[in-house]
Amino acid sequence: MGEEDYYLELCERPVQFEKANPVNCVFFDEANKQVFAVRSGGATGVVVKGPEDRSPISFRMEDKGEVKCIKFSLENKILAVQRTSKTVDFSNFIPDSSQLEYTQECKTKNANILGFCWTSSTEIVFITDQGIEFYQVSPEKRSLKLLKSQNINVNWYMYCPESTVILLSTTVLGNVLQPFHFRAGTMSKLPKFEIELPAAPKSTKVNLSERDIAMATIYAQLYVLFLRHHSRTSNSTGAEVVLYHLPREGACKKMHILKLNRTGKFALNVVDNLVVVHHQDTETSVIFDIKLRGESDGTVTFHHPVLPARSIQPYQIPVAGPAPVTSQSPVPCKLYSSSWIVFQPDIIISASQGYLWNLQVKLQPIVNLLPDKGRLMDFLLQRKECKMVILSVCSQMLTESDRATLPVIATVFDKLNHEYKKYLDAEQSYTMAVETGQSRSSPLLKRPVRTQAVVDQSDMYTHVLSVFTEKKEMPHKFVISVLMEYIRSLNQFQIAVQHYLHELVIKTLVQHNLFYMLHQFLQYHVLSDSKPLACLLLSLESFYPPAHQLSLDMLKRLSTANDEIVEVLLSKHQVLAALRFIRGIGGHDNISARKFLDAAKQTEDKMLFYTIFRFFEQRNQRLRGNPSFTPGEHCEEHVAFFKQTFGDQALMRPTTF
């Protein structure tokens, strides 16, 4: 299998830590994404590393017994360590504050602490088998204050740091889940919900295992993912992942079912809003996208894997050590190892090898694995780093070998412009709100973020269309159809078409001598009026004489003032066209010679300069009986340039009658 076939990979620079062994215990904190390597209970050192940390934190602590759980508060200000089932010890890591440890015992009698979660830099939740206790930590006073507690029988718990929600497993079967949300000193109880366990014979007792539950944010919404090893309907084989949507307000609802069509050991990750399901037996993974259309039964949407199952891209472990030793080849890493532990959203840890990786999605290989271009676009538009891949798909579907049909091309353009229009509308609403002063009264108003899914006209022009029109082997009818299809799509979404796209159409038509088509496009206003377009038409006069009149008509429709038309033409170096235009409206006796000579000189076309200079000499002769320029016209430098280039004898002599 070539590298172009793997669509999942482990990050290039993993976090490395000391492997787990009888002396060294390894812990992972999901909130800070940090790995703790604790040697001999901390007496011989603790090393803390995270993907973002440039330098690891190292310290020692007294060995007061086996460490059950160890985590820093957010911003690494306070360290909490659990060594017994009743207490948690704290020590400050704030400069100039007391280094002495302080301890908090759980408040509930006879309760055992299952673990704890930091919800901010100074707020912590103890989860016991009899409920939860929410504390405010005061590092200065070295004490904790109970803010709120709730009694409830707990089997196990799970924490989602992105949404600061703790999920408790309650009841005998463990399948009634009670979520709590924490924010700035408040704890809110969300509605509890029940996970439907698979049907089982009376004799076997099925409990909900913590291994089969994950919590993750997908498309900015919090979901509880349940890995159901056997479908509830007996006729369906294979496991499935059931997604329960957990809203901030309202009840939790079963929304999606991901069909795995296989059984065995699975693990879940979420990467770039995709649910990744790893299958240990076959050592492959599949991805699901809940935004893509699935089959719905009215309440739940069923999804199948977006792509065929593939292994994670093979990974080489670099050999560390002094340079002469490292010449030995890197060791291939055992993928899907039984020692792998998966954490949300995208973390894979191999404690036995001492690595923490982030799982990543590679988009380019997916292009060839998903032949349906419409579905491919729907998929790519939801991904973070999608723009260059989308543009490469657009280029690819316009190549001779992979040429798509016009309806497919139209679908792709419409999907891109739908996103583009959404962004333009949001930008416009934001601008209006700012101008009308609503932004002050509504602090929630934020400038819309321009994601990579916004592919605008300049992107398409630069990376796709201008390159495509240069291709000689393409039938010109197809080229023009594609350009017109893109313009049609922009018009359909009421997006103002940029003049450079119209120019591209005109240049392509002229290149193939399709002047009749150009005439029709202009006559029926398929190409919108604009000043740059009018100038382009004027420049075509030598190939196609009617272009002059078409251009002037367009400028008139744009109710452009005559002198402005001249300025536009001169700025485009259309000096002769500007002169013809002025003559056409009878204003050539009053124009500034210097302005035209300046423009002609800028073109660096000597013959053009000669023609313009001669025109004004003849005008001077006609109006004043002498071809020379008057001092008031300030043309001395142009006369000098003319003499230098063409010689004194080229100057016109006054004619005498």
XYZ file of C-alpha atoms in Angstrom:
657
model
C 0.000 0.000 0.000
C 1.539 3.325 -1.031
C 1.704 6.321 1.279
C -1.054 7.936 -0.794
C -3.497 5.330 0.512
C -3.309 5.967 4.266
C -5.676 8.647 5.497
C -4.719 8.508 9.197
C -1.290 9.150 10.665
C 0.433 9.652 14.018
C 1.940 13.106 14.505
C 5.581 13.547 13.541
C 6.768 14.845 16.903
C 5.284 12.744 19.704
C 5.714 13.529 23.386
C 8.344 11.118 24.723
C 8.393 10.020 28.354
C 10.005 7.313 30.463
C 8.331 3.968 29.811
C 6.072 2.520 32.477
C 7.849 -0.066 34.653
C 7.635 -1.285 38.271
C 9.539 1.808 39.485
C 8.047 4.392 37.098
C 4.268 4.977 37.069
C 2.710 6.898 34.170
C -0.436 9.071 34.486
C -2.271 11.158 31.912
C -4.247 14.323 32.614
C -6.909 14.869 29.940
C -7.508 18.532 30.801
C -3.926 19.749 30.342
C -3.006 16.865 27.995
C 0.035 16.164 30.190
C 1.849 12.902 30.887
C 3.249 12.445 34.400
C 6.122 10.009 34.898
C 6.321 9.399 38.665
C 9.423 7.515 39.841
C 9.287 5.772 43.247
C 6.217 7.689 44.402
C 7.911 10.960 43.390
C 10.925 10.612 45.674
C 13.327 10.181 42.756
C 11.511 12.672 40.568
C 8.356 13.541 38.640
C 8.580 14.665 34.996
C 5.554 16.338 33.363
C 5.315 16.739 29.585
C 2.575 17.918 27.218
C 2.308 18.448 23.430
C 2.332 22.241 23.897
C 5.046 22.382 26.551
C 8.371 23.430 25.124
C 10.184 22.470 28.343
C 9.025 19.702 30.696
C 8.320 20.400 34.367
C 10.512 18.376 36.763
C 10.280 18.221 40.547
C 10.524 15.827 43.467
C 8.023 15.045 46.192
C 8.077 12.980 49.328
C 7.110 9.338 48.862
C 3.987 9.140 51.027
C 2.625 6.002 49.460
C 1.375 4.885 46.081
C 0.093 7.707 43.815
C -3.414 6.956 42.519
C -3.971 10.173 40.584
C -1.869 13.307 39.894
C -2.874 16.457 37.972
C -1.999 20.141 37.698
C -4.689 22.786 37.818
C -5.119 24.771 34.604
C -2.047 26.969 33.984
C 0.018 24.535 36.167
C -0.517 26.649 39.303
C -1.427 23.983 41.856
C -0.557 20.281 41.925
C -3.094 17.813 43.326
C -2.092 14.243 44.244
C -4.377 11.467 45.473
C -2.682 8.743 47.487
C -5.557 7.406 49.632
C -9.250 6.811 49.028
C -10.152 9.609 51.500
C -7.820 12.551 50.822
C -6.159 14.646 48.122
C -2.888 16.539 48.799
C -2.130 19.940 47.282
C 1.062 21.937 46.726
C 1.455 25.382 45.148
C 3.610 25.941 42.076
C 3.078 29.705 42.167
C 6.269 31.794 42.512
C 6.772 33.263 46.015
C 3.980 31.203 47.576
C 4.246 28.618 50.340
C 5.614 25.248 49.190
C 4.033 23.392 52.120
C 1.537 20.673 51.247
C -2.091 20.982 52.365
C -4.713 18.240 52.389
C -8.456 17.980 51.843
C -10.530 15.050 53.017
C -13.773 14.210 51.220
C -16.777 15.480 53.166
C -19.100 12.494 52.760
C -18.716 9.887 55.529
C -17.606 6.404 54.442
C -17.135 7.624 50.863
C -14.133 6.656 48.719
C -12.619 9.103 46.259
C -12.678 7.646 42.728
C -10.729 10.586 41.316
C -10.771 14.363 40.821
C -10.952 16.931 37.985
C -9.711 20.507 37.855
C -12.333 22.710 36.172
C -10.263 25.938 36.333
C -6.962 27.135 37.797
C -8.479 27.190 41.336
C -11.605 24.965 41.185
C -11.622 21.206 41.637
C -14.237 18.446 41.771
C -13.827 15.297 43.871
C -15.792 12.333 42.545
C -16.555 9.735 45.218
C -18.575 6.537 45.093
C -21.334 8.495 46.862
C -21.439 11.716 44.861
C -19.468 14.786 43.858
C -17.930 17.649 45.831
C -17.055 20.961 44.177
C -14.301 23.022 45.882
C -12.671 26.413 45.572
C -8.921 26.182 46.282
C -7.227 29.133 47.962
C -3.466 28.730 47.422
C -2.638 31.741 49.646
C -4.563 30.305 52.627
C -3.585 26.749 51.685
C -7.161 25.604 52.180
C -10.257 24.499 50.259
C -13.834 25.721 50.543
C -16.753 23.463 49.587
C -18.939 25.320 47.054
C -21.513 22.613 46.355
C -21.998 18.887 46.678
C -24.471 16.293 45.454
C -25.131 12.809 46.827
C -25.601 10.083 44.238
C -24.280 6.514 43.944
C -21.411 6.491 41.441
C -19.871 3.495 39.633
C -17.376 5.478 37.534
C -17.000 8.937 36.025
C -15.775 10.635 32.878
C -14.690 14.234 32.247
C -14.779 16.321 29.061
C -12.426 19.290 29.635
C -13.501 21.225 26.480
C -17.052 21.544 27.787
C -16.260 21.139 31.541
C -18.886 18.409 31.872
C -18.517 15.443 34.245
C -20.553 12.329 33.509
C -21.396 9.947 36.365
C -22.445 6.340 35.856
C -25.239 5.475 38.315
C -27.661 2.592 39.125
C -26.832 -1.120 39.359
C -26.410 -1.600 35.615
C -24.417 1.636 35.390
C -26.409 2.739 32.340
C -28.120 5.818 33.810
C -25.724 8.685 33.204
C -25.901 11.917 35.181
C -24.052 14.918 33.656
C -22.928 18.010 35.601
C -21.667 21.221 34.037
C -19.145 23.506 35.795
C -18.512 27.148 35.106
C -16.955 29.979 37.132
C -17.833 28.683 40.583
C -21.216 27.200 39.634
C -22.237 23.581 39.244
C -25.362 22.774 37.207
C -27.069 19.418 37.122
C -28.121 18.508 33.571
C -30.981 16.052 32.847
C -29.905 12.434 33.345
C -30.398 9.910 30.560
C -30.330 6.180 30.045
C -28.068 4.275 27.681
C -29.929 1.417 26.000
C -27.945 -1.734 26.685
C -27.997 -4.528 24.103
C -30.544 -7.277 24.663
C -29.065 -10.195 26.618
C -30.365 -13.509 28.006
C -31.805 -13.292 31.527
C -28.922 -15.255 33.032
C -26.200 -12.829 31.907
C -25.928 -9.496 33.645
C -24.858 -6.722 31.272
C -23.305 -3.684 32.908
C -22.346 -0.483 31.148
C -18.546 -0.418 31.126
C -16.549 2.783 31.240
C -14.469 1.341 28.364
C -17.467 1.598 26.034
C -18.236 5.273 26.691
C -16.489 8.380 25.398
C -17.372 12.062 25.528
C -16.327 14.444 22.781
C -17.173 17.704 21.078
C -18.156 17.162 17.439
C -19.111 20.194 15.317
C -19.224 22.369 18.478
C -21.801 20.064 20.135
C -21.141 17.712 23.030
C -21.849 14.021 22.404
C -21.681 10.903 24.527
C -20.477 8.011 22.367
C -21.535 4.504 23.348
C -19.854 1.510 21.767
C -22.580 -1.128 21.610
C -20.999 -4.498 20.871
C -24.237 -6.112 19.723
C -27.046 -4.319 17.993
C -30.399 -4.142 19.795
C -32.042 -5.725 16.790
C -31.049 -9.369 16.603
C -31.121 -9.474 12.783
C -28.244 -6.992 12.497
C -24.728 -8.266 13.050
C -21.784 -6.224 14.156
C -21.148 -3.524 16.672
C -22.247 0.086 16.406
C -21.439 3.450 18.000
C -24.483 5.297 19.313
C -24.174 9.093 19.614
C -26.234 10.860 22.271
C -26.351 14.630 21.904
C -25.946 16.404 25.241
C -27.220 19.985 24.866
C -26.615 22.801 27.382
C -30.368 23.043 27.835
C -32.913 20.292 27.438
C -32.769 16.521 27.504
C -30.102 14.311 26.008
C -31.208 12.748 22.721
C -30.050 9.737 20.747
C -29.129 11.230 17.353
C -26.746 9.060 15.319
C -25.756 5.413 14.959
C -22.459 4.533 13.303
C -22.586 1.046 11.765
C -19.280 -0.805 12.182
C -20.369 -4.075 10.499
C -17.798 -6.046 12.508
C -17.202 -7.235 16.052
C -14.184 -7.323 18.342
C -12.133 -4.813 20.313
C -12.614 -1.172 19.358
C -11.301 2.219 20.453
C -12.641 5.679 19.624
C -11.010 9.007 18.785
C -12.377 12.271 17.406
C -10.183 14.143 14.933
C -11.226 17.239 12.950
C -14.910 16.534 13.816
C -14.634 12.971 12.476
C -15.306 9.935 14.653
C -12.424 7.488 14.173
C -13.062 3.872 15.187
C -9.974 1.663 15.569
C -10.420 -2.114 15.269
C -7.704 -4.083 16.999
C -8.308 -7.497 15.417
C -7.866 -6.281 11.818
C -5.467 -3.445 12.791
C -7.463 -0.954 10.743
C -9.545 2.164 11.386
C -12.596 3.748 9.792
C -13.920 7.303 9.902
C -17.470 8.637 10.177
C -18.743 12.148 9.456
C -22.110 12.877 11.067
C -22.558 15.954 8.823
C -22.707 13.764 5.710
C -26.134 12.526 4.688
C -27.056 9.195 6.252
C -30.233 7.085 6.338
C -32.777 8.370 8.837
C -35.669 6.566 10.503
C -37.196 9.880 11.597
C -35.374 10.152 14.922
C -31.939 8.614 14.435
C -29.556 8.896 11.469
C -27.578 5.792 10.486
C -24.082 6.317 9.065
C -21.644 4.013 7.313
C -17.875 4.596 7.160
C -16.979 7.421 4.769
C -14.101 5.379 3.331
C -12.855 1.795 3.207
C -11.035 0.655 6.371
C -7.312 1.433 6.361
C -4.465 1.043 8.810
C -2.862 4.095 10.379
C 0.181 4.984 8.272
C 3.188 2.865 9.371
C 5.324 4.788 11.842
C 9.058 4.579 12.459
C 10.331 5.159 15.976
C 13.479 7.284 15.709
C 16.414 5.751 17.571
C 17.712 8.159 20.202
C 21.341 8.338 21.258
C 24.677 9.818 20.192
C 25.145 10.356 16.456
C 27.414 7.355 15.680
C 24.933 4.994 17.361
C 21.835 6.399 15.603
C 23.032 5.337 12.185
C 21.084 2.124 12.822
C 17.733 2.156 11.083
C 14.632 3.387 12.957
C 12.396 0.747 14.494
C 8.899 0.271 13.038
C 6.314 1.027 15.696
C 3.794 -1.690 16.560
C 0.476 -0.128 15.563
C -2.813 -1.105 17.274
C -0.771 -2.586 20.122
C -2.691 -3.980 23.117
C -0.676 -1.562 25.277
C -2.157 1.456 23.470
C -4.512 3.638 25.513
C -6.763 6.059 23.689
C -7.905 9.405 25.142
C -10.270 12.023 23.754
C -10.282 13.682 21.467
C -7.247 12.603 19.414
C -4.644 11.141 21.784
C -3.010 7.719 21.623
C -0.539 6.731 24.354
C 1.792 3.778 24.377
C 2.927 3.536 28.013
C 5.173 0.556 27.279
C 7.032 2.457 24.540
C 6.887 5.873 26.235
C 5.094 7.848 23.503
C 2.091 10.168 23.297
C 0.820 10.899 19.787
C -1.891 13.076 18.330
C -3.820 11.282 15.629
C -4.175 13.247 12.379
C -6.286 12.963 9.229
C -4.572 13.248 5.841
C -6.939 14.758 3.286
C -5.046 14.291 0.018
C -5.330 10.439 -0.046
C -9.101 10.728 0.531
C -9.506 12.485 -2.842
C -8.841 9.229 -4.707
C -10.753 7.038 -2.226
C -14.043 8.962 -2.546
C -15.057 8.972 -6.227
C -18.384 10.831 -5.737
C -17.235 14.464 -6.188
C -20.336 15.946 -4.538
C -19.886 13.823 -1.418
C -16.137 14.480 -1.466
C -16.813 18.248 -1.451
C -19.334 17.922 1.404
C -16.649 16.030 3.319
C -13.724 18.367 2.543
C -15.650 21.581 3.246
C -16.023 20.518 6.896
C -12.298 19.921 7.425
C -9.892 22.427 8.982
C -7.043 22.387 6.472
C -9.113 21.901 3.345
C -8.524 24.819 0.964
C -5.537 23.574 -1.037
C -7.024 20.067 -1.278
C -10.334 21.495 -2.548
C -8.505 23.586 -5.148
C -6.507 20.531 -6.223
C -9.780 18.569 -6.655
C -11.170 21.403 -8.799
C -8.028 21.411 -10.940
C -8.048 17.629 -11.208
C -11.654 17.437 -12.423
C -10.729 19.831 -15.246
C -7.772 17.804 -16.530
C -7.978 15.822 -19.737
C -7.455 12.468 -17.962
C -9.923 12.989 -15.054
C -12.388 15.309 -16.731
C -15.710 15.472 -14.893
C -19.040 16.090 -16.613
C -20.531 19.590 -16.557
C -23.342 18.644 -14.105
C -20.692 17.341 -11.653
C -18.578 20.479 -12.119
C -21.703 22.600 -11.539
C -22.451 20.687 -8.308
C -18.921 21.285 -7.025
C -19.071 25.017 -7.864
C -22.468 25.333 -6.153
C -21.220 23.656 -2.980
C -18.200 25.991 -2.856
C -20.260 29.103 -3.523
C -22.858 28.108 -0.923
C -20.108 28.287 1.737
C -18.676 31.461 0.195
C -22.094 33.169 0.250
C -22.698 32.132 3.891
C -19.450 33.855 4.838
C -20.200 36.997 2.770
C -23.669 37.292 4.393
C -22.231 36.861 7.885
C -19.557 39.463 7.132
C -22.195 41.890 5.828
C -24.466 41.395 8.877
C -21.495 41.994 11.150
C -20.471 45.183 9.295
C -24.031 46.501 9.435
C -24.286 45.736 13.150
C -21.031 47.609 13.781
C -22.146 50.587 11.672
C -25.528 50.819 13.372
C -23.911 50.524 16.791
C -25.512 47.185 17.721
C -22.108 45.759 18.542
C -21.905 47.850 21.690
C -25.251 46.664 23.007
C -24.591 43.040 22.046
C -21.182 41.909 23.351
C -21.733 38.433 21.868
C -21.392 39.834 18.353
C -18.180 38.477 16.866
C -16.589 39.037 13.494
C -17.230 35.896 11.398
C -14.173 33.663 11.140
C -13.009 33.026 7.619
C -12.370 29.284 7.597
C -10.499 27.424 4.886
C -13.862 26.297 3.494
C -14.344 29.822 2.100
C -12.973 29.475 -1.424
C -13.470 32.855 -3.085
C -13.213 34.041 -6.671
C -9.557 35.029 -6.431
C -8.681 31.539 -5.100
C -10.527 29.904 -7.982
C -9.076 32.334 -10.530
C -5.463 32.016 -9.352
C -5.251 28.291 -8.616
C -7.781 26.748 -10.977
C -9.401 28.765 -13.771
C -6.505 30.870 -15.094
C -4.265 27.765 -15.199
C -7.052 25.748 -16.840
C -7.623 28.288 -19.661
C -3.904 28.130 -20.536
C -4.130 24.418 -21.369
C -3.832 24.054 -25.122
C -5.173 20.485 -25.306
C -8.583 21.423 -23.844
C -11.506 21.816 -26.287
C -12.379 25.532 -26.158
C -16.095 24.814 -25.891
C -15.464 22.919 -22.663
C -13.243 25.716 -21.336
C -15.907 28.348 -21.985
C -18.650 26.113 -20.561
C -16.674 25.688 -17.331
C -16.053 29.438 -16.989
C -19.703 30.228 -17.668
C -20.781 27.504 -15.210
C -18.720 29.152 -12.465
C -20.199 32.574 -13.305
C -23.707 31.056 -13.349
C -23.135 29.584 -9.910
C -21.923 32.926 -8.518
C -25.000 34.643 -9.979
C -27.282 31.983 -8.544
C -25.969 32.759 -5.054
C -26.161 36.505 -5.775
C -22.424 36.967 -5.421
C -21.048 39.910 -7.416
C -18.806 38.486 -10.144
C -15.306 39.983 -10.142
C -14.297 41.636 -13.441
C -11.202 39.406 -13.830
C -13.466 36.390 -14.373
C -15.317 38.211 -17.154
C -11.951 39.215 -18.609
C -10.892 35.575 -18.579
C -14.025 34.622 -20.543
C -13.455 37.411 -23.085
C -9.770 36.567 -23.536
C -10.677 32.915 -24.092
C -13.361 33.832 -26.653
C -10.993 36.174 -28.495
C -8.232 33.565 -28.486
C -10.546 31.215 -30.389
C -12.046 33.950 -32.589
C -15.498 33.373 -31.083
C -16.547 37.002 -31.576
C -20.184 36.135 -32.319
C -20.406 34.467 -28.904
C -18.729 37.443 -27.243
C -21.268 39.727 -28.918
C -24.140 37.577 -27.634
C -22.766 37.417 -24.085
C -22.551 41.208 -24.005
C -25.889 41.778 -25.736
C -27.756 39.548 -23.270
C -25.766 40.850 -20.287
C -24.342 37.437 -19.468
C -21.162 39.378 -18.718
C -21.897 42.184 -16.258
C -20.914 45.747 -17.116
C -17.776 47.088 -15.454
C -15.157 49.702 -16.282
C -12.246 47.222 -16.494
C -14.344 45.121 -18.886
C -15.102 48.156 -21.057
C -11.371 48.923 -21.245
C -10.607 45.370 -22.237
C -13.178 45.617 -25.044
C -11.607 48.842 -26.302
C -8.250 47.121 -26.489
C -9.805 44.444 -28.730
C -10.803 46.933 -31.406
C -7.942 45.999 -33.716
C -9.090 42.318 -33.712
C -12.798 43.014 -33.662
C -13.914 46.538 -34.743
C -17.439 46.368 -33.148
C -15.726 46.016 -29.729
C -15.143 49.809 -29.709
C -18.846 50.586 -29.814
C -19.727 47.750 -27.403
C -17.257 49.229 -24.953
C -18.558 52.774 -25.237
C -22.129 51.544 -24.811
C -21.080 49.756 -21.665
C -19.381 52.851 -20.256
C -22.501 54.882 -21.046
C -24.685 52.314 -19.287
C -22.400 52.690 -16.290
C -23.137 56.455 -16.643
C -19.419 57.140 -16.648
C -18.373 60.768 -17.257
C -16.358 61.228 -20.465
C -13.220 62.473 -18.727
C -13.446 59.510 -16.353
C -13.587 57.160 -19.352
C -10.410 58.785 -20.660
C -8.724 58.392 -17.251
C -9.722 54.716 -17.108
C -8.341 54.090 -20.594
C -5.085 55.919 -19.909
C -4.601 54.032 -16.636
C -4.886 50.827 -18.676
C -2.284 52.211 -21.161
C -4.972 52.300 -23.876
C -3.640 55.651 -25.145
C -4.812 55.338 -28.757
C -8.214 54.071 -27.636
C -8.531 57.087 -25.331
C -7.628 59.441 -28.190
C -10.114 57.773 -30.530
C -12.806 58.031 -27.878
C -12.166 61.766 -27.371
C -12.219 62.346 -31.124
C -15.419 60.360 -31.340
C -17.165 62.768 -28.959
C -15.467 65.838 -30.457
C -13.422 66.844 -27.426
C -9.934 66.416 -28.850
C -9.229 70.142 -29.224
C -9.427 70.743 -25.458
C -7.461 67.837 -24.008
C -4.109 68.145 -22.223
C -1.286 67.113 -24.537
C 0.993 66.499 -21.568
C -1.375 63.923 -19.997
C -1.431 61.865 -23.212
C 2.296 62.181 -23.831
C 2.979 61.087 -20.221
C 0.797 58.016 -20.746
C 2.395 57.214 -24.104
C 5.914 57.508 -22.657
C 4.982 55.156 -19.782
C 4.091 52.397 -22.247
C 7.743 52.446 -23.443
C 6.413 51.961 -26.981
C 8.421 54.427 -29.091
C 6.172 54.253 -32.141
C 3.118 54.895 -29.996
C 4.878 57.930 -28.502
C 5.735 59.133 -32.044
C 2.094 58.791 -33.160
C 0.702 60.680 -30.159
C 3.369 63.418 -30.407
C 2.645 63.869 -34.115
C -1.130 64.059 -33.413
C -0.619 66.973 -31.006
C 1.823 68.720 -33.353
C -0.856 68.559 -36.062
C -3.463 69.854 -33.596
C -1.191 72.786 -32.694
C -0.683 73.557 -36.392
C -4.440 73.420 -37.025
C -5.418 75.539 -34.015
C -2.499 77.988 -33.877
C -0.766 77.736 -37.236
C 2.381 76.392 -35.536
C 3.195 72.773 -34.551
C 5.305 73.806 -31.526
C 4.003 73.449 -27.965
C 3.417 76.620 -25.905
C 5.206 76.970 -22.519
C 1.825 76.710 -20.767
C 1.460 73.108 -21.971
C 4.600 72.024 -19.994
C 5.695 69.551 -22.668
C 9.393 70.524 -22.767
C 10.644 67.156 -21.471
C 8.550 65.319 -24.075
C 9.941 67.504 -26.895
C 13.460 66.764 -25.616
C 12.677 63.008 -25.455
C 11.252 63.136 -29.022
C 14.402 64.884 -30.355
C 16.662 62.454 -28.500
C 14.799 59.427 -29.857
C 13.926 60.467 -33.407
C 16.300 63.433 -34.060
C 15.591 67.172 -34.574
C 14.706 66.643 -38.215
C 11.684 64.520 -37.197
C 9.985 67.581 -35.638
C 7.209 68.994 -37.768
C 8.008 72.236 -39.587
C 5.419 75.068 -39.566
C 3.550 75.107 -42.854
C 3.219 78.453 -44.522
C 0.620 79.287 -47.055
